[in-house]
Short mmCIF file of C-alpha atoms (C1' of nucleotides) in Angstrom, two decimals:
data_model
loop_
_atom_site.label_atom_id
_atom_site.label_comp_id
_atom_site.label_asym_id
_atom_site.label_seq_id
_atom_site.Cartn_x
_atom_site.Cartn_y
_atom_site.Cartn_z
CA MET U 1 91.10 80.48 79.15
CA SER U 2 87.98 81.07 81.12
CA GLN U 3 86.52 83.79 78.85
CA PRO U 4 88.36 84.32 76.63
CA GLN U 5 86.88 86.70 75.10
CA PHE U 6 86.94 89.28 77.37
CA LYS U 7 90.97 89.12 77.25
CA ALA U 8 90.67 89.40 73.12
CA LEU U 9 89.33 92.98 74.04
CA ALA U 10 91.66 93.88 76.46
CA ASP U 11 94.50 95.70 73.42
CA PRO U 12 93.73 98.50 72.26
CA THR U 13 95.09 97.30 68.66
CA ARG U 14 92.52 94.58 68.83
CA ARG U 15 89.28 96.75 69.17
CA ASP U 16 90.61 98.57 66.67
CA ILE U 17 91.35 95.55 64.41
CA LEU U 18 87.49 94.06 65.42
CA ARG U 19 86.21 97.92 63.97
CA LEU U 20 87.61 97.64 60.44
CA LEU U 21 86.22 94.44 60.14
CA SER U 22 82.96 95.35 61.10
CA GLN U 23 83.26 96.95 58.30
CA GLN U 24 84.72 94.24 55.44
CA GLU U 25 86.54 90.97 55.34
CA MET U 26 89.93 91.73 55.15
CA THR U 27 92.48 88.92 54.67
CA ILE U 28 95.59 89.51 56.54
CA ALA U 29 97.84 91.74 54.75
CA GLN U 30 94.88 94.19 54.42
CA VAL U 31 94.62 94.35 58.14
CA CYS U 32 97.81 95.22 57.88
CA ASP U 33 97.77 98.07 56.38
CA HIS U 34 95.93 100.04 58.32
CA PHE U 35 98.91 99.75 61.41
CA THR U 36 102.81 100.44 61.14
CA MET U 37 104.02 96.78 63.26
CA THR U 38 104.78 93.36 61.67
CA ARG U 39 102.48 90.80 59.29
CA ALA U 40 103.49 89.05 62.60
CA ALA U 41 102.71 91.21 64.18
CA VAL U 42 98.59 91.69 63.32
CA LYS U 43 98.61 88.19 62.90
CA LYS U 44 99.24 87.05 66.80
CA HIS U 45 96.53 89.52 66.99
CA LEU U 46 93.97 88.19 64.77
CA SER U 47 94.74 84.97 65.95
CA VAL U 48 93.78 85.88 69.98
CA LEU U 49 90.71 87.57 68.78
CA GLU U 50 89.91 83.90 66.84
CA ALA U 51 90.73 82.61 70.21
CA GLY U 52 88.15 84.51 71.24
CA GLY U 53 85.34 84.33 68.62
CA LEU U 54 85.27 88.22 67.86
CA ILE U 55 86.90 86.60 64.52
CA SER U 56 86.48 83.65 62.25
CA SER U 57 89.40 83.37 59.84
CA HIS U 58 89.39 80.74 56.74
CA ALA U 59 91.35 80.85 53.06
CA ARG U 60 90.34 81.46 50.31
CA GLY U 61 92.88 80.70 48.11
CA ARG U 62 95.95 81.34 49.23
CA GLU U 63 95.36 84.78 50.76
CA CYS U 64 92.89 84.17 54.25
CA LEU U 65 89.94 86.29 54.75
CA ASN U 66 88.89 87.97 58.35
CA ARG U 67 85.59 87.80 59.24
CA PHE U 68 83.66 89.87 62.61
CA GLU U 69 81.59 87.52 64.30
CA PRO U 70 78.89 89.36 65.71
CA ALA U 71 78.11 86.33 68.08
CA GLY U 72 81.16 86.20 70.13
CA PHE U 73 80.20 89.00 71.76
CA ALA U 74 76.92 87.56 73.26
CA PRO U 75 79.18 86.48 76.68
CA VAL U 76 80.69 89.73 77.38
CA ARG U 77 77.58 91.29 76.40
CA ASP U 78 75.67 89.19 79.18
CA TRP U 79 78.31 89.60 81.37
CA ILE U 80 78.41 94.01 81.65
CA GLY U 81 74.48 93.19 81.71
CA PHE U 82 74.59 91.95 84.77
CA PHE U 83 76.19 95.21 86.28
CA ASP U 84 72.06 97.05 84.73
CA GLN U 85 70.63 96.31 87.80
CA PHE U 86 73.08 99.19 89.60
CA TRP U 87 73.25 101.94 86.15
CA ASP U 88 71.12 104.81 86.75
CA HIS U 89 69.82 106.84 84.01
CA HIS U 90 71.29 109.75 85.65
CA LEU U 91 74.75 108.20 85.17
CA SER U 92 73.86 108.99 81.72
CA ALA U 93 75.60 111.99 81.38
CA LEU U 94 78.22 110.90 82.79
CA ASN U 95 78.87 107.78 80.61
CA SER U 96 78.72 109.97 77.44
CA ALA U 97 81.04 112.74 79.36
CA ILE U 98 83.61 109.95 80.32
CA GLU U 99 83.64 108.09 77.06
CA LYS U 100 83.85 112.12 74.89
CA ASP U 101 87.37 111.64 77.71
CA GLN U 102 88.40 108.56 77.20
CA SER U 103 87.91 108.23 73.37
CA ASP U 104 90.21 108.67 70.35
CA ASP U 105 87.31 107.43 67.94
CA PRO U 106 85.21 109.93 67.01
CA ASP U 107 82.64 107.45 64.92
CA ARG U 108 80.68 106.34 67.03
CA ASP U 109 76.61 108.01 66.66
CA GLN U 110 74.05 105.49 68.84
CA ASN U 111 72.73 106.79 71.50
CA LYS U 112 71.03 103.79 73.83
CA ASP U 113 68.60 104.98 76.68
CA MET I 1 96.30 104.22 79.41
CA SER I 2 94.28 103.74 76.54
CA GLN I 3 90.90 102.11 78.11
CA PRO I 4 91.87 100.64 81.48
CA GLN I 5 88.61 99.54 82.14
CA PHE I 6 89.10 96.44 79.17
CA LYS I 7 92.77 95.78 80.63
CA ALA I 8 90.74 95.88 84.22
CA LEU I 9 88.22 93.54 82.89
CA ALA I 10 90.22 91.01 81.38
CA ASP I 11 90.99 88.39 83.94
CA PRO I 12 88.42 86.53 85.81
CA THR I 13 90.07 87.42 89.03
CA ARG I 14 89.23 91.03 88.53
CA ARG I 15 85.39 90.11 87.15
CA ASP I 16 84.74 88.04 90.75
CA ILE I 17 86.01 90.69 93.22
CA LEU I 18 83.54 93.19 90.52
CA ARG I 19 81.17 90.65 91.84
CA LEU I 20 81.81 90.45 95.15
CA LEU I 21 82.02 93.99 95.90
CA SER I 22 78.40 94.65 93.34
CA GLN I 23 76.18 93.36 96.86
CA GLN I 24 78.30 95.44 99.38
CA GLU I 25 81.60 97.52 100.42
CA MET I 26 84.25 94.58 101.59
CA THR I 27 88.02 95.81 103.10
CA ILE I 28 90.53 94.18 101.51
CA ALA I 29 90.43 91.17 104.58
CA GLN I 30 86.74 90.92 103.35
CA VAL I 31 87.85 90.35 99.66
CA CYS I 32 90.47 88.27 100.16
CA ASP I 33 88.28 86.02 102.21
CA HIS I 34 86.73 84.66 99.01
CA PHE I 35 90.30 84.56 97.36
CA THR I 36 93.24 81.58 98.12
CA MET I 37 95.77 84.32 96.61
CA THR I 38 97.55 87.09 99.09
CA ARG I 39 96.02 89.86 100.23
CA ALA I 40 98.59 91.77 98.27
CA ALA I 41 97.90 89.47 95.04
CA VAL I 42 94.22 91.60 96.21
CA LYS I 43 94.75 94.21 96.66
CA LYS I 44 97.25 94.58 92.52
CA HIS I 45 93.73 93.60 91.29
CA LEU I 46 91.77 96.27 92.91
CA SER I 47 94.91 98.70 91.89
CA VAL I 48 93.96 97.59 88.42
CA LEU I 49 89.67 98.06 89.45
CA GLU I 50 90.62 101.60 90.23
CA ALA I 51 92.57 102.39 87.74
CA GLY I 52 89.84 101.35 85.24
CA GLY I 53 87.24 103.54 87.16
CA LEU I 54 85.38 100.25 87.64
CA ILE I 55 85.40 101.00 91.55
CA SER I 56 86.86 103.24 94.54
CA SER I 57 87.99 102.63 97.66
CA HIS I 58 88.88 105.22 100.70
CA ALA I 59 89.91 104.62 104.06
CA ARG I 60 87.00 104.29 107.28
CA GLY I 61 89.88 103.86 110.76
CA ARG I 62 92.58 101.79 109.25
CA GLU I 63 90.90 99.42 107.29
CA CYS I 64 90.46 100.24 103.53
CA LEU I 65 86.98 99.71 101.74
CA ASN I 66 86.17 99.17 98.37
CA ARG I 67 83.19 99.83 96.21
CA PHE I 68 81.75 99.13 93.75
CA GLU I 69 81.10 101.62 90.65
CA PRO I 70 78.58 101.26 87.81
CA ALA I 71 80.10 104.67 86.06
CA GLY I 72 83.08 102.80 85.34
CA PHE I 73 81.03 100.65 83.38
CA ALA I 74 80.39 103.25 80.42
CA PRO I 75 83.03 103.28 78.67
CA VAL I 76 83.54 99.76 78.47
CA ARG I 77 79.09 99.83 77.91
CA ASP I 78 79.12 102.06 75.63
CA TRP I 79 82.12 101.01 73.36
CA ILE I 80 80.20 97.32 73.14
CA GLY I 81 77.23 99.33 72.10
CA PHE I 82 79.02 100.21 68.76
CA PHE I 83 78.52 96.45 67.87
CA ASP I 84 74.33 96.74 68.38
CA GLN I 85 74.47 97.68 64.44
CA PHE I 86 75.81 93.59 63.38
CA TRP I 87 73.52 92.06 66.03
CA ASP I 88 71.25 90.01 65.06
CA HIS I 89 67.91 88.96 67.13
CA HIS I 90 67.89 84.98 65.82
CA LEU I 91 71.00 84.85 67.94
CA SER I 92 70.11 85.60 71.93
CA ALA I 93 69.79 82.10 71.92
CA LEU I 94 73.34 81.33 70.28
CA ASN I 95 73.73 84.07 73.06
CA SER I 96 72.71 81.98 75.93
CA ALA I 97 73.71 78.54 74.94
CA ILE I 98 77.22 80.32 75.16
CA GLU I 99 76.49 82.07 78.42
CA LYS I 100 75.51 78.89 79.75
CA ASP I 101 78.72 76.99 78.75
CA GLN I 102 81.20 79.39 79.57
CA SER I 103 79.79 80.98 82.91
CA ASP I 104 80.74 79.50 86.02
CA ASP I 105 78.34 81.86 88.49
CA PRO I 106 74.01 81.02 88.15
CA ASP I 107 73.10 84.20 89.85
CA ARG I 108 72.33 85.58 86.91
CA ASP I 109 68.82 86.15 86.00
CA GLN I 110 67.83 89.02 84.58
CA ASN I 111 67.03 88.70 81.06
CA LYS I 112 67.17 91.71 78.43
CA ASP I 113 65.72 91.19 75.01
"C1'" DT W 1 101.84 102.55 126.28
"C1'" DT W 2 101.89 98.45 124.59
"C1'" DT W 3 100.57 95.27 121.42
"C1'" DA W 4 97.93 93.10 117.40
"C1'" DT W 5 95.88 93.78 113.20
"C1'" DG W 6 95.36 95.34 108.59
"C1'" DC W 7 97.59 98.22 104.88
"C1'" DG W 8 100.85 100.29 102.04
"C1'" DA W 9 104.88 99.78 99.39
"C1'" DT W 10 108.81 97.27 97.94
"C1'" DA W 11 111.87 93.73 96.38
"C1'" DC W 12 111.87 90.01 93.77
"C1'" DC W 13 110.54 85.51 90.55
"C1'" DA W 14 107.78 82.90 86.90
"C1'" DA W 15 105.31 83.16 83.22
"C1'" DA W 16 102.41 85.39 79.98
"C1'" DC W 17 101.73 89.68 76.68
"C1'" DG W 18 103.46 92.40 72.38
"C1'" DG W 19 106.72 92.63 68.78
"C1'" DT W 20 110.67 92.01 65.62
"C1'" DA W 21 113.13 88.54 62.50
"C1'" DT W 22 113.52 84.64 59.93
"C1'" DC W 23 112.64 80.78 57.30
"C1'" DA W 24 109.72 76.86 55.30
"C1'" DT W 25 104.96 76.10 52.22
"C1'" DG W 26 101.26 77.04 50.02
"C1'" DT W 27 98.57 79.08 46.03
"C1'" DC W 28 98.39 82.41 42.10
"C1'" DA W 29 101.34 84.11 37.40
"C1'" DA W 30 104.03 84.39 33.67
"C1'" DT Z 1 107.95 74.77 35.06
"C1'" DT Z 2 110.06 78.99 37.34
"C1'" DG Z 3 109.53 82.92 39.77
"C1'" DA Z 4 107.07 85.70 43.20
"C1'" DC Z 5 104.33 86.59 47.17
"C1'" DA Z 6 100.44 85.96 50.71
"C1'" DT Z 7 100.76 82.68 54.64
"C1'" DG Z 8 101.86 80.11 58.96
"C1'" DA Z 9 105.00 78.36 62.35
"C1'" DT Z 10 109.06 79.18 65.05
"C1'" DA Z 11 113.03 81.67 67.40
"C1'" DC Z 12 114.05 85.27 70.01
"C1'" DC Z 13 113.86 89.92 73.64
"C1'" DG Z 14 112.52 93.41 76.25
"C1'" DT Z 15 108.33 94.14 78.79
"C1'" DT Z 16 104.32 93.88 81.26
"C1'" DT Z 17 102.22 90.50 84.29
"C1'" DG Z 18 100.29 87.46 88.24
"C1'" DG Z 19 101.99 86.55 91.91
"C1'" DT Z 20 104.04 85.67 96.88
"C1'" DA Z 21 107.75 87.72 101.06
"C1'" DT Z 22 109.33 91.13 103.51
"C1'" DC Z 23 108.92 95.82 105.77
"C1'" DG Z 24 107.29 99.56 107.75
"C1'" DC Z 25 103.05 102.48 109.36
"C1'" DA Z 26 98.92 104.07 111.07
"C1'" DT Z 27 95.14 102.20 113.93
"C1'" DA Z 28 92.56 99.81 117.01
"C1'" DA Z 29 92.77 97.06 121.39
"C1'" DA Z 30 94.61 95.50 125.90
#
DNA sequence: TTTATGCGATACCAAACGGTATCATGTCAA
DNA sequence: TTGACATGATACCGTTTGGTATCGCATAAA
């Protein structure tokens, strides 16, 4: 599919999973503990993330470890980067406002200007 | 919906539309000229983009001008920015390789490192 | 006014998506 | 070997999505 990373990022559950996996590798069961859906549903999300190159999974015994892959973000970062030329620094305040309004995950504290 | 910007970016047609509108405002008909689908389909995509705050539309006579809104990218940029901590500079080469492989739009010349 | 055109809205369809239930398989442990 | 358990795969279901066809409306032009 064209640019499967974008589709992988389109679902809020998958974005949450990425947050989890960026902290540490997890088996499918471990990821499931953070959600109310079934293991099969989580597995589907993991498959989409893997198709987008945002995570990798490899077996360890009978378990299956899922690892965050920062390199998968490259195409997304690059595509977004095209629009940097339209970015005005005075929008940073708006940035914060919108982000504060729409974020449901408060543990982000990096500011990048 | 939660973070509708991500869903707006998930479709390649919508990403192409964003590229177009970043160059100049367009009516729906003008946007249609760049695609083979019907006007109704294009209109749907524009509605999704507007719901995500990535474009705005306002009437001018009987026409409807669609304008690119850079500020809509703020939440996306911010969310992606969380993962900057996992970004390693030696991945930039990989970045370029992946981007070259998957890009179908060569008119990007900004480099950001 | 009359006509043509750009647009919005609706109804409708096929395919994809998010999710559950279920079964088969491989592996760890007793 | 036997049993428990984590996973993979499949079938299935309801909803959403991407798309078309069609209608009506408002506006620009004749």
